[in-house]
PDB file of C-alpha atoms in Angstrom:
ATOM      1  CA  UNK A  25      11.324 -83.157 -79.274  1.00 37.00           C
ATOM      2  CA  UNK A  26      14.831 -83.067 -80.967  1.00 38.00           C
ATOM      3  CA  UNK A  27      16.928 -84.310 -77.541  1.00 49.00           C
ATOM      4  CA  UNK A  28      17.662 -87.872 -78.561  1.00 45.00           C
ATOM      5  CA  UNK A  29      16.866 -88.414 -74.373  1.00 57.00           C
ATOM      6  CA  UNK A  30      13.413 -87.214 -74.793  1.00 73.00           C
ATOM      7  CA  UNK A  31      11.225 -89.677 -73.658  1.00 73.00           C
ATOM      8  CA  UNK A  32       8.136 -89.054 -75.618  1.00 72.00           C
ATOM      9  CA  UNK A  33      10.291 -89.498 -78.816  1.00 74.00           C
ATOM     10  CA  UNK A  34       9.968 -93.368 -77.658  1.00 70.00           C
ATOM     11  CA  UNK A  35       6.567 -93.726 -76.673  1.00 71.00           C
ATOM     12  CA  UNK A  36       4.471 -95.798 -79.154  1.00 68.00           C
ATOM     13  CA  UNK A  37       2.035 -94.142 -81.812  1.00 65.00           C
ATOM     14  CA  UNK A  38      -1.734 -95.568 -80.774  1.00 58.00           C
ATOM     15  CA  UNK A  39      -4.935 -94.869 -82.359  1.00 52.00           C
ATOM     16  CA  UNK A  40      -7.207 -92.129 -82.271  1.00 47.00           C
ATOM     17  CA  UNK A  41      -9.822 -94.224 -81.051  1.00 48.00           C
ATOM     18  CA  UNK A  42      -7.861 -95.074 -77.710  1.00 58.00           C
ATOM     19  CA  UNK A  43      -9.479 -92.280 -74.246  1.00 61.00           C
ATOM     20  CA  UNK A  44      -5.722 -90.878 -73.490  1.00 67.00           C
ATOM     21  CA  UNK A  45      -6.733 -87.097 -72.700  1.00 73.00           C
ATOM     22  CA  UNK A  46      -3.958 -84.435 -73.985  1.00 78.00           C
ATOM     23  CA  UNK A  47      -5.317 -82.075 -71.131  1.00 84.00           C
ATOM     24  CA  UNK A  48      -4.200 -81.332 -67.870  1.00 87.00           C
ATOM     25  CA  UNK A  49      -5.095 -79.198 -64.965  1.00 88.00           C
ATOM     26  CA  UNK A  50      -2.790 -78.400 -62.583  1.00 89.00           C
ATOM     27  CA  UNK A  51      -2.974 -76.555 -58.973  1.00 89.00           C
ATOM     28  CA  UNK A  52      -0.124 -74.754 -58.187  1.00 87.00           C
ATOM     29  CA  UNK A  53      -0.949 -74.486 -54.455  1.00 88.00           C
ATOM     30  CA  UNK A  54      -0.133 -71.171 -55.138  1.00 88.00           C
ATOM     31  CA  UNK A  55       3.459 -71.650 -55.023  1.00 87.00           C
ATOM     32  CA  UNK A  56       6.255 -71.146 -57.574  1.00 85.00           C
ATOM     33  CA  UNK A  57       5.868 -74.282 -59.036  1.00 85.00           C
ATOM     34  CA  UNK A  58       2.840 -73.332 -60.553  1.00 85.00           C
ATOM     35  CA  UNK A  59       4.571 -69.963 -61.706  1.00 85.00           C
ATOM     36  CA  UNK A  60       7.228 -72.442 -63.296  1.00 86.00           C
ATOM     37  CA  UNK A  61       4.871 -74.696 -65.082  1.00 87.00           C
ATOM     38  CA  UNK A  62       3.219 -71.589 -66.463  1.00 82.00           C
ATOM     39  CA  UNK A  63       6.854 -71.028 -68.503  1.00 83.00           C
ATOM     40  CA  UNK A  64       7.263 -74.513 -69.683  1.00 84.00           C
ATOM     41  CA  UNK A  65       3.656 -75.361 -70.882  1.00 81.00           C
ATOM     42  CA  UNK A  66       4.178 -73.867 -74.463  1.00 80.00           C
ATOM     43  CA  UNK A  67       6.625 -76.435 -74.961  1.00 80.00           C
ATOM     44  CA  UNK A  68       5.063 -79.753 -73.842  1.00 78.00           C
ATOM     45  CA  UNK A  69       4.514 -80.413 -77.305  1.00 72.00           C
ATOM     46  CA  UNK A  70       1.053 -82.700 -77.075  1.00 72.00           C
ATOM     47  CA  UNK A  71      -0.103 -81.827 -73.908  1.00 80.00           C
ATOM     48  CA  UNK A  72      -2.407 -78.802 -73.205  1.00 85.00           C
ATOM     49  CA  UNK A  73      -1.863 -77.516 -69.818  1.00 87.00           C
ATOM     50  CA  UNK A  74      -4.252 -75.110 -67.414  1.00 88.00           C
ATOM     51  CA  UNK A  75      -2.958 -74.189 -64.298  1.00 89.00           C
ATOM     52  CA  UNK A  76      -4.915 -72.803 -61.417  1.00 91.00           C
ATOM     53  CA  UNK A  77      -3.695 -71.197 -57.917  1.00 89.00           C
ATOM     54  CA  UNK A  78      -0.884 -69.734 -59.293  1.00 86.00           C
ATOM     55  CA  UNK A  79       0.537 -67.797 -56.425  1.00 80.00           C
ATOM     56  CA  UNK A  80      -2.553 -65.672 -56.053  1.00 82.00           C
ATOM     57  CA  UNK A  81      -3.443 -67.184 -52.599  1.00 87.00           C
ATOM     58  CA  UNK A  82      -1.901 -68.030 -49.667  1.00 88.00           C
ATOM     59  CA  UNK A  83       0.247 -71.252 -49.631  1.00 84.00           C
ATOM     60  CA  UNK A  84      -1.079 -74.416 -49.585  1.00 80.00           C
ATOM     61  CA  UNK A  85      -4.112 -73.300 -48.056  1.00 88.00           C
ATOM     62  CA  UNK A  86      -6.714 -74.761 -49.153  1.00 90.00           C
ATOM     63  CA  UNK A  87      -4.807 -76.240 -52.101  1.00 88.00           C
ATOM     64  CA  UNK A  88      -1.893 -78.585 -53.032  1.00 84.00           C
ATOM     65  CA  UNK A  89      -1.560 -82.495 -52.627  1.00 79.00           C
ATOM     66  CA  UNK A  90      -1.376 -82.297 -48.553  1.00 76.00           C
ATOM     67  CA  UNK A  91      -4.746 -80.518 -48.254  1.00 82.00           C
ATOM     68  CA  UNK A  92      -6.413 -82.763 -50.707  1.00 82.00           C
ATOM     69  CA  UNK A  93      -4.810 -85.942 -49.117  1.00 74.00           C
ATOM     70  CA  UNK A  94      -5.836 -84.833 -45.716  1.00 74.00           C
ATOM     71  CA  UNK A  95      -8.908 -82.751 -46.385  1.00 77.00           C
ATOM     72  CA  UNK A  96     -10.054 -85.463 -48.776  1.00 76.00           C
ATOM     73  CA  UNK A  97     -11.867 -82.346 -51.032  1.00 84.00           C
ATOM     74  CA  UNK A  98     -10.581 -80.982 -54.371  1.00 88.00           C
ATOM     75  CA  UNK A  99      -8.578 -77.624 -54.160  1.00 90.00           C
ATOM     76  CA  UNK A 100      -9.740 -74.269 -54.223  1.00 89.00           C
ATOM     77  CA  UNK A 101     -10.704 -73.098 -58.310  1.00 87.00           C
ATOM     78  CA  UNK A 102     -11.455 -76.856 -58.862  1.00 87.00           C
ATOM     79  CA  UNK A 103     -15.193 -78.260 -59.457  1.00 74.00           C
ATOM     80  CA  UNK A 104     -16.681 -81.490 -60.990  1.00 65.00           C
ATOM     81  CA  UNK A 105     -15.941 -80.468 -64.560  1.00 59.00           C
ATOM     82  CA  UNK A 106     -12.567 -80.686 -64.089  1.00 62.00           C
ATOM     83  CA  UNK A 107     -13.198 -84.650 -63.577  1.00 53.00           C
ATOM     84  CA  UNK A 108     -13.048 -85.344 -67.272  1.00 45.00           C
ATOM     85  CA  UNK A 109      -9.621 -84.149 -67.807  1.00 45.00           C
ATOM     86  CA  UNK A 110      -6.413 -86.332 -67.358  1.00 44.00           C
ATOM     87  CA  UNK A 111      -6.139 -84.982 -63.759  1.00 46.00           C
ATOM     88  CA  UNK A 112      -4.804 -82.393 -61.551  1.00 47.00           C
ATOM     89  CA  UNK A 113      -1.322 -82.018 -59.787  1.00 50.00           C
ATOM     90  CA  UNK A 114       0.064 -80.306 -57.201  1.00 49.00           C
ATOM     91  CA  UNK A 115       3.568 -78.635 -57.012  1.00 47.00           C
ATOM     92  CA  UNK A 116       5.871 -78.450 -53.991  1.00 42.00           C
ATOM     93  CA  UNK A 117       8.869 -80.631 -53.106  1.00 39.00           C
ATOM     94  CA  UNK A 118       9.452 -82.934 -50.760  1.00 39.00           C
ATOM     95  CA  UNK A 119      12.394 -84.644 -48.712  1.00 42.00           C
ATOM     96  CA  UNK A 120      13.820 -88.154 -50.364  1.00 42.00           C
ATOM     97  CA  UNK A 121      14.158 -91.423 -48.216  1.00 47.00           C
ATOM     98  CA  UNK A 122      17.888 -93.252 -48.422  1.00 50.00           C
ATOM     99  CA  UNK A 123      16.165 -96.603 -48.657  1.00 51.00           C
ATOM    100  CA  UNK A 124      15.469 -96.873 -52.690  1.00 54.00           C
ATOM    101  CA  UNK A 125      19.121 -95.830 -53.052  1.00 61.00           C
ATOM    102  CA  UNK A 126      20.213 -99.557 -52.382  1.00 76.00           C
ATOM    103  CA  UNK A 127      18.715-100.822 -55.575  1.00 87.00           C
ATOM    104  CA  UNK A 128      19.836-100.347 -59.238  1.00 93.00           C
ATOM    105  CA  UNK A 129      16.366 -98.683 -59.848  1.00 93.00           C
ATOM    106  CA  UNK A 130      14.757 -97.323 -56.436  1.00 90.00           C
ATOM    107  CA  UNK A 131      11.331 -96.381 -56.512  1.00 87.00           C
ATOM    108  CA  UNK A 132      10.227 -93.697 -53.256  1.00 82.00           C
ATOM    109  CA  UNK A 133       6.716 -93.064 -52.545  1.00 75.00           C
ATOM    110  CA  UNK A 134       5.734 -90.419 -50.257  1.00 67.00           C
ATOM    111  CA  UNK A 135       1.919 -90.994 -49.041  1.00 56.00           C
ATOM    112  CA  UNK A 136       1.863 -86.883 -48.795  1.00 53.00           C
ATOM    113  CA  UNK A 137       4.275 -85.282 -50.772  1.00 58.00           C
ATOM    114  CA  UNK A 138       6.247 -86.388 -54.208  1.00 67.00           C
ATOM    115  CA  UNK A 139       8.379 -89.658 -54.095  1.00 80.00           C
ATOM    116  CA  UNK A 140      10.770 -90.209 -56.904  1.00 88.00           C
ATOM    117  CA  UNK A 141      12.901 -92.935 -59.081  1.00 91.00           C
ATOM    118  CA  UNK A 142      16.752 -93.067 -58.243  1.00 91.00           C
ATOM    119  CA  UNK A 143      18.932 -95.063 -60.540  1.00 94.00           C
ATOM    120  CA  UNK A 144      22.294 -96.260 -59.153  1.00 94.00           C
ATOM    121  CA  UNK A 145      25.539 -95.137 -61.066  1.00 94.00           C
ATOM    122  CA  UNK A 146      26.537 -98.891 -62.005  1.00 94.00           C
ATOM    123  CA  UNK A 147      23.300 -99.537 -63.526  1.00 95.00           C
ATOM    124  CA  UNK A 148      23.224 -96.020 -65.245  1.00 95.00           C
ATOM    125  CA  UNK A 149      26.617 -97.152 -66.614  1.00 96.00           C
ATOM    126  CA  UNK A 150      25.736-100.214 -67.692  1.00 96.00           C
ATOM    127  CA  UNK A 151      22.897 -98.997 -69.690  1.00 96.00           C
ATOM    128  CA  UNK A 152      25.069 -96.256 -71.040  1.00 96.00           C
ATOM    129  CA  UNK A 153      27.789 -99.527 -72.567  1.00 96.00           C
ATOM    130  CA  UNK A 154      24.315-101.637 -73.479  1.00 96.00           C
ATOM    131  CA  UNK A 155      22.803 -98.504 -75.376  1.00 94.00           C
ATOM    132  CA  UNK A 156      26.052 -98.469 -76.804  1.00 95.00           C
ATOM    133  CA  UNK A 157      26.147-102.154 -78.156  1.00 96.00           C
ATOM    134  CA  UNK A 158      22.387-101.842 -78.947  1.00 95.00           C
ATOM    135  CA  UNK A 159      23.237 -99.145 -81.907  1.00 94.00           C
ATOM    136  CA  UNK A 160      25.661-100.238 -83.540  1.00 94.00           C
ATOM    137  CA  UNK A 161      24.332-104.361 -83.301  1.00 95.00           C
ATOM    138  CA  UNK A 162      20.184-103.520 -83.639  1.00 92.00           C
ATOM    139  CA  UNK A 163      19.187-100.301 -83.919  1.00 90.00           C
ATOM    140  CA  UNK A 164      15.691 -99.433 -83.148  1.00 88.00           C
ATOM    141  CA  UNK A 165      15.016-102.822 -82.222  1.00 93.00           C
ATOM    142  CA  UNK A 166      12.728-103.543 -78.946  1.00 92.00           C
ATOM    143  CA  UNK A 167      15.738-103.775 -76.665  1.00 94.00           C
ATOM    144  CA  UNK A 168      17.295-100.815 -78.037  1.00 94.00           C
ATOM    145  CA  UNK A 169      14.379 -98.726 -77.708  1.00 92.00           C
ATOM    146  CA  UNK A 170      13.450 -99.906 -74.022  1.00 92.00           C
ATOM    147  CA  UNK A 171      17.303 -98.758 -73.269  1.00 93.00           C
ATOM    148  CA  UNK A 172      16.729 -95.343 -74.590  1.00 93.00           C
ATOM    149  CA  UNK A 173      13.456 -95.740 -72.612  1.00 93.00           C
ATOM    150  CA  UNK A 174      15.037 -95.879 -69.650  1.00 94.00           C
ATOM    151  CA  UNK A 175      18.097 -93.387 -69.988  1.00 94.00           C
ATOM    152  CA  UNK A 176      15.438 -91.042 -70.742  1.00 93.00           C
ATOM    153  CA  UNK A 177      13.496 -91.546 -67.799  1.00 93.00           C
ATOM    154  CA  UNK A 178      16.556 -91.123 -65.413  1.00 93.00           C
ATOM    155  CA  UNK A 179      17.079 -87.662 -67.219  1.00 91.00           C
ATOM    156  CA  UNK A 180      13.718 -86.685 -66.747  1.00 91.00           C
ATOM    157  CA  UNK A 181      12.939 -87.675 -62.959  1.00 91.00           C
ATOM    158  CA  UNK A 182      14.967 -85.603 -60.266  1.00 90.00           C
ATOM    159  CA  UNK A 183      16.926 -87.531 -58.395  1.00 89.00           C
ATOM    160  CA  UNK A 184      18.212 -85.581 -55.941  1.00 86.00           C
ATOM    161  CA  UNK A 185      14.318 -84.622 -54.675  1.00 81.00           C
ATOM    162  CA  UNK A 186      10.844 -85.487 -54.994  1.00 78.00           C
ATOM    163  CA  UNK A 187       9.883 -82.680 -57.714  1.00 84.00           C
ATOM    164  CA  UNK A 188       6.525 -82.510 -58.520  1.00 83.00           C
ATOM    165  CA  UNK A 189       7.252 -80.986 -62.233  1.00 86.00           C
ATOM    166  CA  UNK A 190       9.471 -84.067 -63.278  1.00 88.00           C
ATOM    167  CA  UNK A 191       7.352 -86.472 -61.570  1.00 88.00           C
ATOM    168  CA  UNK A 192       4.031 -84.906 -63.329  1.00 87.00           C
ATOM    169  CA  UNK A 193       5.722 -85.153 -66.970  1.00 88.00           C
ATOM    170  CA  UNK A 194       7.025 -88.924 -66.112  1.00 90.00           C
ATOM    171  CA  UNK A 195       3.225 -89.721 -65.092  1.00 88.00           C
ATOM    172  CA  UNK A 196       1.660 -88.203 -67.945  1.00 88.00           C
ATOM    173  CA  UNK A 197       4.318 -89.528 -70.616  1.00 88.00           C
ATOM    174  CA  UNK A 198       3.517 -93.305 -69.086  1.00 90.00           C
ATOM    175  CA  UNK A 199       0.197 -92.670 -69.176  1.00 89.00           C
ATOM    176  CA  UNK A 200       0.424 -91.482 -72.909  1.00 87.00           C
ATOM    177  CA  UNK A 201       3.333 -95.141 -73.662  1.00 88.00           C
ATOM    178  CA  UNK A 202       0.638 -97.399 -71.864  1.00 89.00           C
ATOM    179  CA  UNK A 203      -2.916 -96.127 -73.855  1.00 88.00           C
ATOM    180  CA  UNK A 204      -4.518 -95.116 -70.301  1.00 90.00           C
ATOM    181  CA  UNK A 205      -6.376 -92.616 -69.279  1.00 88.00           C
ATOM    182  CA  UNK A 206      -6.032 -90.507 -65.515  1.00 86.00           C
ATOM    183  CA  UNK A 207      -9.055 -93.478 -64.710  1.00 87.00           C
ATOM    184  CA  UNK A 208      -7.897 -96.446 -65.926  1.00 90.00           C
ATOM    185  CA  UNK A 209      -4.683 -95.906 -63.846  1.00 89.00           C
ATOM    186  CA  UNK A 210      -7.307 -95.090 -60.868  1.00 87.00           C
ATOM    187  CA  UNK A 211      -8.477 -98.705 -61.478  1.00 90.00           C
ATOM    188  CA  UNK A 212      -5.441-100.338 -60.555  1.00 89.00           C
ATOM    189  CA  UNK A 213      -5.386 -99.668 -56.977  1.00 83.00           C
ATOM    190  CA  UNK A 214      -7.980 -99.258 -54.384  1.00 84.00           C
ATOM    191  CA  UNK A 215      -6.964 -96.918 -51.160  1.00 84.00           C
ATOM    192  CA  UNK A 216      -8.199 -97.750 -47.592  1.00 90.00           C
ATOM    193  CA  UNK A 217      -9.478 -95.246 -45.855  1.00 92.00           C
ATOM    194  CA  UNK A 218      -7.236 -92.675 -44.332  1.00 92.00           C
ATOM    195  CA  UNK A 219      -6.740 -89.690 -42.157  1.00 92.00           C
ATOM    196  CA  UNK A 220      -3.824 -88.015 -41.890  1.00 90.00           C
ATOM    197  CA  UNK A 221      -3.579 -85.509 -39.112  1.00 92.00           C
ATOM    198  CA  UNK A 222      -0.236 -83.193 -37.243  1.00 90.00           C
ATOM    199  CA  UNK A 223       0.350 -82.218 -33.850  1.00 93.00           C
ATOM    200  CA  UNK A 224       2.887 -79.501 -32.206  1.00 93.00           C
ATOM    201  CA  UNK A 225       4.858 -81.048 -29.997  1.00 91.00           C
ATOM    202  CA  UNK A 226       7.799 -80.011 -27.633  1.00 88.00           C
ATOM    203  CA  UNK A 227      10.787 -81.503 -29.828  1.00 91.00           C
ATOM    204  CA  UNK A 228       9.982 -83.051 -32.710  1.00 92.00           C
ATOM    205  CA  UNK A 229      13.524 -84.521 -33.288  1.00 93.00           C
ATOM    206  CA  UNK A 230      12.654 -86.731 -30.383  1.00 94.00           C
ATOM    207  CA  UNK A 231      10.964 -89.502 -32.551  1.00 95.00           C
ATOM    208  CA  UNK A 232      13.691 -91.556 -34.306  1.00 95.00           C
ATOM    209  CA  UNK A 233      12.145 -93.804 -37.088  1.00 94.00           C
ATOM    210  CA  UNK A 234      13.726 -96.946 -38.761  1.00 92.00           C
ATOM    211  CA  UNK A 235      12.489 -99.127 -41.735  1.00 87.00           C
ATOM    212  CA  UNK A 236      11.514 -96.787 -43.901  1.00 79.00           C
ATOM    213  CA  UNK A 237       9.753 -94.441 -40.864  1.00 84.00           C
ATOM    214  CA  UNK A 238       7.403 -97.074 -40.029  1.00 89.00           C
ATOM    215  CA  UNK A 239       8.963 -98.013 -37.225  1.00 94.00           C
ATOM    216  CA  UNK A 240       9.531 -95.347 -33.781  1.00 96.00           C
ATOM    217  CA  UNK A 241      12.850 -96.551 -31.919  1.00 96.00           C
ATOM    218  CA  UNK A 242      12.155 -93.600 -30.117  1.00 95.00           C
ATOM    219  CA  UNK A 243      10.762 -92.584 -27.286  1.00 95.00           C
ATOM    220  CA  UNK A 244      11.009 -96.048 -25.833  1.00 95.00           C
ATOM    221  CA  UNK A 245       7.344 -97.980 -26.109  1.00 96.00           C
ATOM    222  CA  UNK A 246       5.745 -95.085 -28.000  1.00 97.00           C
ATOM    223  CA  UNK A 247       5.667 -98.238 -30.644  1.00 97.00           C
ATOM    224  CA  UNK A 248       3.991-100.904 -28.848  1.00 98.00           C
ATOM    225  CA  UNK A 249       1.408 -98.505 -28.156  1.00 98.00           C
ATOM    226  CA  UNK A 250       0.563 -97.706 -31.458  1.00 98.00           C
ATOM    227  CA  UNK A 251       0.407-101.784 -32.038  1.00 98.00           C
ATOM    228  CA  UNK A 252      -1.819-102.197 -29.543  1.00 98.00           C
ATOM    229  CA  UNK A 253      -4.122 -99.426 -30.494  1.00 98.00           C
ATOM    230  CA  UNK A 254      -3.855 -99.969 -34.463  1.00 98.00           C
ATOM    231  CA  UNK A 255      -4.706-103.708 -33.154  1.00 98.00           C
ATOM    232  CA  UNK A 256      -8.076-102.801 -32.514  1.00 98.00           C
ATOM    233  CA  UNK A 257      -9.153-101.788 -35.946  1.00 98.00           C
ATOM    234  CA  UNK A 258      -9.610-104.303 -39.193  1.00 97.00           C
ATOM    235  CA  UNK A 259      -6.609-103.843 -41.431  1.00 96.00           C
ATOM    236  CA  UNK A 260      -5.720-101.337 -39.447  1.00 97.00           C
ATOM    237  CA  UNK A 261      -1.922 -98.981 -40.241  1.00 96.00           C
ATOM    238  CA  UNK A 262      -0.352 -96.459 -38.243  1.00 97.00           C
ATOM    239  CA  UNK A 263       2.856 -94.402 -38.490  1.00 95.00           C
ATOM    240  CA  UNK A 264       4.362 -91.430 -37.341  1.00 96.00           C
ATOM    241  CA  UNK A 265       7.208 -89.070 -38.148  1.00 93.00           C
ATOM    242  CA  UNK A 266       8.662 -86.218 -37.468  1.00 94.00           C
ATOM    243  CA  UNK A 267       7.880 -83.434 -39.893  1.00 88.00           C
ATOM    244  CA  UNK A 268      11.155 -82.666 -42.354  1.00 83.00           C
ATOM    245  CA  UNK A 269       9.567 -78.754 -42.891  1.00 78.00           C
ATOM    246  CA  UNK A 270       7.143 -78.065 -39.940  1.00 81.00           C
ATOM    247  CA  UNK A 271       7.927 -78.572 -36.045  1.00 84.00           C
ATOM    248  CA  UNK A 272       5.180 -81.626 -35.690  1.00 92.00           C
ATOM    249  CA  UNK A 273       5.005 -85.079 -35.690  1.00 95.00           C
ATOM    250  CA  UNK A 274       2.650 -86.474 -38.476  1.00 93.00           C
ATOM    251  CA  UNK A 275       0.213 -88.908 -37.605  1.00 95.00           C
ATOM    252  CA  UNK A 276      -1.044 -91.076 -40.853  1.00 94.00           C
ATOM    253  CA  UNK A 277      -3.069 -94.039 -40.044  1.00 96.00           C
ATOM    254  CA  UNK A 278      -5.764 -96.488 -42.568  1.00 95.00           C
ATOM    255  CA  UNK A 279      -8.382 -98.879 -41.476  1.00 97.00           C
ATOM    256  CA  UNK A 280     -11.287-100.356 -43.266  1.00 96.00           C
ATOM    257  CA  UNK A 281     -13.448 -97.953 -42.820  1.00 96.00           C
ATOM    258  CA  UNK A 282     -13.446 -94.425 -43.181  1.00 95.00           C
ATOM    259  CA  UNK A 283     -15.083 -93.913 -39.034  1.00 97.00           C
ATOM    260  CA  UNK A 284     -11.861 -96.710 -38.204  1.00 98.00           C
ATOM    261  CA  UNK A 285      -9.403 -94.175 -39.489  1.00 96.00           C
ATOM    262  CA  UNK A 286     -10.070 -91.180 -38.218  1.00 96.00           C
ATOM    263  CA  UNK A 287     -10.434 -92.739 -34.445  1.00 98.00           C
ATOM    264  CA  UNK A 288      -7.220 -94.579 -34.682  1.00 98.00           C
ATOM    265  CA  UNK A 289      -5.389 -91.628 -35.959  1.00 97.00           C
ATOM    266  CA  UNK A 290      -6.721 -89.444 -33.319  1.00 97.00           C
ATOM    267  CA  UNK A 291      -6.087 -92.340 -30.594  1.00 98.00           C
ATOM    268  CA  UNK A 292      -2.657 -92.314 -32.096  1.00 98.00           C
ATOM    269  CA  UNK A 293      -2.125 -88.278 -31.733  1.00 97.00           C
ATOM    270  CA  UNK A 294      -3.061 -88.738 -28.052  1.00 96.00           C
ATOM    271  CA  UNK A 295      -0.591 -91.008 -27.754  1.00 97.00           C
ATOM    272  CA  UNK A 296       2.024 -88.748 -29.242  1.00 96.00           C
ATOM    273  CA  UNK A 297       1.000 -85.825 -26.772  1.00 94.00           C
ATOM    274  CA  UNK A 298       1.396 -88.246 -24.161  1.00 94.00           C
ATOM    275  CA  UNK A 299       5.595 -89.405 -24.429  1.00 94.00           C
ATOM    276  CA  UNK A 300       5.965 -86.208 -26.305  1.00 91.00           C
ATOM    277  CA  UNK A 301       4.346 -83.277 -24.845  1.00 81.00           C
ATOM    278  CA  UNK A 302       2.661 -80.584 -26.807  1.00 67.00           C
ATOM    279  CA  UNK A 303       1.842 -76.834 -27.178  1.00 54.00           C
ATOM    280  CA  UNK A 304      -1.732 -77.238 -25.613  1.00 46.00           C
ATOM    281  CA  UNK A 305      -3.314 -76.927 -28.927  1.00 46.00           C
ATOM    282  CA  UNK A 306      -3.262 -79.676 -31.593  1.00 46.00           C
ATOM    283  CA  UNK A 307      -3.454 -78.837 -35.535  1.00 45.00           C
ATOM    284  CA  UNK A 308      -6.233 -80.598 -36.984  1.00 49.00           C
ATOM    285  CA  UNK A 309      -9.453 -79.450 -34.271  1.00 43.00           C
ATOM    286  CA  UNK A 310     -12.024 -80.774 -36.753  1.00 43.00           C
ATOM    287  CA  UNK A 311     -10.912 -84.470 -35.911  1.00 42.00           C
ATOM    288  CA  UNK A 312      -9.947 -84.503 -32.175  1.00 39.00           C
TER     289      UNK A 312
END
């Protein structure tokens, strides 16, 4: 914890009484991100760290963030007493969006993978001359340390790719600065249902996207069929996009119910097969 950039240097002492857990479980997917996290976890300094699916399996199967997203089960090794820890995570990287890159600070969410936090050079400078001013005019003061709060973070987070390692220790150091536990920040948002599904298709680099890949330019009124389907269901989403590390299209879609979800997302991949073709056999048998 010497780095004067370390964020946890800046994170407020709390009581003892207060339910932050210093344990975390993490499945590797059995990847080498798990086999990575195994080296580092000596020197996390507060936090005690298990990992599980550490490259004894095959990939992702039956394990990782995708499978548990989709699958809506915990990964293989993992069981109900694992609820009480902080949480689990799941390692493997993801593409980044361009979109967040027009902001000083650009957050990226990726509903299946590992968003990020991109921080513009002028901003990163300008914090750089304020941290600056902050030192020498009021050191340690609120300001000051919410500066060093921030150049911290951008040195933690990757910004060139949705990591799940830097994105895990961001997580768990703001859940340690705000006093929460992995259930408290559970609590803040509620999920519709969802089903995310894939299908093989002929040429996957036939679906353009737009706005953020929630919009298909192309094939031409592929769209306005998915409105008019994902019209049919209460608070009903859809989207697709072509896979950036499998040849498929991905399919997510949401509804209010659980039953709404899984037949507009399977509406949806019929729809897909239809302007795009496919290999005669679609991914996900259990929901067609």
């Amino acid at each position: 914890m010497s780095h004067p950039r370390c964020l946890l240097d800046y994170i407020p002492q709390r009581d003892s009484t207060q339910n932050v857990s210093d344990k975390l479980v993490v499945d590797g997917a059995d990847g080498v991100g798990g086999e990575k996290l195994d080296n580092l976890k000596t020197r996390l300094g507060y936090l005690t760290v298990g990992v599980r699916n550490c490259g004894g399996g095959v990939l992702t199967e039956g394990v990782g963030a995708d499978y548990v997203q989709k699958e809506k089960m915990a990964p293989r090794n993992f069981g109900p007493a694992d609820a009480g820890m902080n949480g689990t995570g799941s390692c493997y990287d993801s593409n980044r969006s361009q979109v967040p890159a027009k902001y000083d600070i650009g957050i990226y969410f990726k509903a299946n993978g590992h968003g990020t936090v991109l921080f513009s050079d002028a901003f990163l400078s300008w914090l750089e001359m304020k941290n600056q001013e902050l030192t020498s005019t009021s050191q340690d003061s609120d300001q000051h340390k919410a500066a060093l709060r921030l150049l911290a973070v951008s040195r933690l987070i990757n910004q060139a790719v949705g990591d799940a390692l830097s994105g895990l220790f961001l997580v768990e150091a703001i859940l340690k600065h705000m006093g929460w536990s992995i259930h408290k920040w559970n609590e803040l948002y509620q999920d519709l249902p969802s089903r995310q599904l894939k299908v093989k298709v002929v040429d996957r680099t036939a679906v353009i996207t737009e706005k953020a890949e929630t919009k298909v330019v192309s094939p031409a009124g592929i769209q306005e069929a998915i409105d008019a389907e994902t019209d049919k269901y209460p608070k009903g989403r859809c989207f697709i996009h072509p896979s950036g590390t499998e040849d498929v299209v991905r399919v997510y879609a949401e509804a209010s119910s659980q039953e709404g979800a899984d037949h507009l997302a399977n509406s949806v991949v019929s729809l897909v097969e239809q302007y795009l073709g496919f290999d005669r056999r679609l991914i996900n048998p259990h929901y067609c």
